Amino acid sequence: MEKTMKYILPTLGSVAAIALFAFSTNQPPAAVAVERPNYDETFEQLELFADVLARVRSEYVVDVDNGELIEDAINGMLQSLDPHSSYVNPENFRDLQVDTSGEYGGLGMEVTMEDGFVKIIAPIDDTPAKRGGVKAGDFITEIEGKSIMGLSLNDAVNQMRGKPGEPITITVVAEGEEPRELTLVREIIKRQTVKHEVKDGIGYIRIAQFNELADSGLEDAIDSLKAEMGGKIPGLVLDLRGNPGGLLDQSIKVSSAFLDGGEVVSTRGRVSTDTERYNGEKGELIKGVPLVVLIDGASASASEIVAGAVQDRRRGIILGMTSFGKGSVQSVIPLRGGRDGALRLTTQRYYTPAGRSIQGTGIDPDIAVSAIPDDGEDHSGRKEADLPNAILNEDDIDDAEKIELKIDYPPEDFEIDDDYQLQKAISLLKSGEYATQMAELAKAELIK
């Protein structure tokens, strides 16, 4: 049986292959009434596709590659469903497996496709992209002086990858700003998934992404902090800002470090009986240690699972700005063992322990703190709900029902590099205000 991997990432054939998908014999449980597919109509639609393909091959003004046409057609079908479903060709499938193991070559940034350009979800810490000034929310419009309009995401990513040590020039644009031309030098990206240090007497851990190294890196960081702080951590800041997500199982393992068992997240699929519940492991690593989790508009997916679990279980305080709002799970389904690549298909939504779907809405912080002063502009950036074909939140939350956050802004002359959000988190942990806030939050109608 081919292994299906579950991801919660923002994003990265033949006619017979399409027919195989259409004629799957998997049936839902007997108790669930599902209308039987009309295979006659499906045959007619496949004949239409084959006719169009044949005419393009024989009559288009220039020669075309049959494989590329099929791949583009499959991608068109999948990307019309939602922003995160796509076809992964064999080469990119191999790259995807390398990416999740924590090491690959390139510039070091998580990207998606939006409005025909590559959008930066987040640059990765200590990489050419981060050091070169690439920021979350930037759009890449040109590579080596040539527009990327019309390129697929895979093609654009492949152009940016190359031999370590080779320079590449990209043009990036932030909304409302002039284009910036950046020359970066490619590196082998050995992602330091977890970093830690002692900041002003408080433990600080940053998780950059939920790849296969996240849980082991977190355990090592906690052990190191305990050793550096004389065996006792008085308070901990877990920084998930700019973390675009990753592997579902890693979000559960990381949550287990802060929760003594109990539910972390549940996922629900197409039918009501298709529900899975994921519990944390017993044996909290920092039992009783006051915890503040930092999030922002680029915290997505697995980051939101961890933040949502901590918030619903009242294990700590969530501080920062509303998260990205990606509440769907993608299954990576190998085709013929990966020889034909794979499908990255949205198969489930995920829910916090209190049963909240954050799809399109995000996790609101318990304490809203901005990283930048209030200049009257909206700096929240685009969210999941803004992406083309984004799946709606099934709870149908009305805008009028949403509670407007009371945001704490840094002073006008505050230096952004001084990190106002982190300073507020440390101040909260070092004062008696943490206990007061936790007592107030305990009154909320969320599960204990």
PDB file of N, CA, C and O in Angstrom, residues 267-272 274-275 347-349:
ATOM      1  N   THR A 267      -9.604  16.102  13.218  1.00  0.00           N
ATOM      2  CA  THR A 267      -9.787  16.372  11.791  1.00  0.00           C
ATOM      3  C   THR A 267     -11.071  15.710  11.327  1.00  0.00           C
ATOM      4  O   THR A 267     -11.434  14.626  11.797  1.00  0.00           O
ATOM      5  N   ARG A 268     -11.757  16.373  10.423  1.00  0.00           N
ATOM      6  CA  ARG A 268     -13.003  15.836   9.868  1.00  0.00           C
ATOM      7  C   ARG A 268     -12.930  15.916   8.353  1.00  0.00           C
ATOM      8  O   ARG A 268     -12.495  16.931   7.791  1.00  0.00           O
ATOM      9  N   GLY A 269     -13.358  14.845   7.725  1.00  0.00           N
ATOM     10  CA  GLY A 269     -13.302  14.772   6.279  1.00  0.00           C
ATOM     11  C   GLY A 269     -14.631  15.071   5.619  1.00  0.00           C
ATOM     12  O   GLY A 269     -15.450  15.847   6.133  1.00  0.00           O
ATOM     13  N   ARG A 270     -14.854  14.379   4.514  1.00  0.00           N
ATOM     14  CA  ARG A 270     -16.007  14.697   3.664  1.00  0.00           C
ATOM     15  C   ARG A 270     -17.338  14.302   4.303  1.00  0.00           C
ATOM     16  O   ARG A 270     -18.355  14.964   4.093  1.00  0.00           O
ATOM     17  N   VAL A 271     -17.346  13.199   5.057  1.00  0.00           N
ATOM     18  CA  VAL A 271     -18.573  12.736   5.695  1.00  0.00           C
ATOM     19  C   VAL A 271     -18.405  12.824   7.209  1.00  0.00           C
ATOM     20  O   VAL A 271     -17.293  12.810   7.737  1.00  0.00           O
ATOM     21  N   SER A 272     -19.534  12.893   7.917  1.00  0.00           N
ATOM     22  CA  SER A 272     -19.495  13.138   9.360  1.00  0.00           C
ATOM     23  C   SER A 272     -18.787  12.038  10.123  1.00  0.00           C
ATOM     24  O   SER A 272     -18.248  12.267  11.212  1.00  0.00           O
ATOM     25  N   ASP A 274     -16.159  10.521   9.197  1.00  0.00           N
ATOM     26  CA  ASP A 274     -14.716  10.571   8.907  1.00  0.00           C
ATOM     27  C   ASP A 274     -14.037  11.575   9.841  1.00  0.00           C
ATOM     28  O   ASP A 274     -13.593  12.633   9.430  1.00  0.00           O
ATOM     29  N   THR A 275     -13.990  11.229  11.116  1.00  0.00           N
ATOM     30  CA  THR A 275     -13.417  12.098  12.138  1.00  0.00           C
ATOM     31  C   THR A 275     -12.292  11.375  12.863  1.00  0.00           C
ATOM     32  O   THR A 275     -12.448  10.221  13.249  1.00  0.00           O
ATOM     33  N   THR A 347      -8.023  17.029   2.123  1.00  0.00           N
ATOM     34  CA  THR A 347      -8.908  15.913   2.463  1.00  0.00           C
ATOM     35  C   THR A 347      -9.677  16.125   3.766  1.00  0.00           C
ATOM     36  O   THR A 347     -10.659  15.442   4.015  1.00  0.00           O
ATOM     37  N   GLN A 348      -9.218  17.063   4.608  1.00  0.00           N
ATOM     38  CA  GLN A 348      -9.873  17.259   5.900  1.00  0.00           C
ATOM     39  C   GLN A 348      -9.739  18.708   6.356  1.00  0.00           C
ATOM     40  O   GLN A 348      -8.874  19.436   5.888  1.00  0.00           O
ATOM     41  N   ARG A 349     -10.639  19.101   7.260  1.00  0.00           N
ATOM     42  CA  ARG A 349     -10.463  20.325   8.035  1.00  0.00           C
ATOM     43  C   ARG A 349      -9.988  19.920   9.425  1.00  0.00           C
ATOM     44  O   ARG A 349     -10.294  18.829   9.894  1.00  0.00           O
TER      45      ARG A 349
END
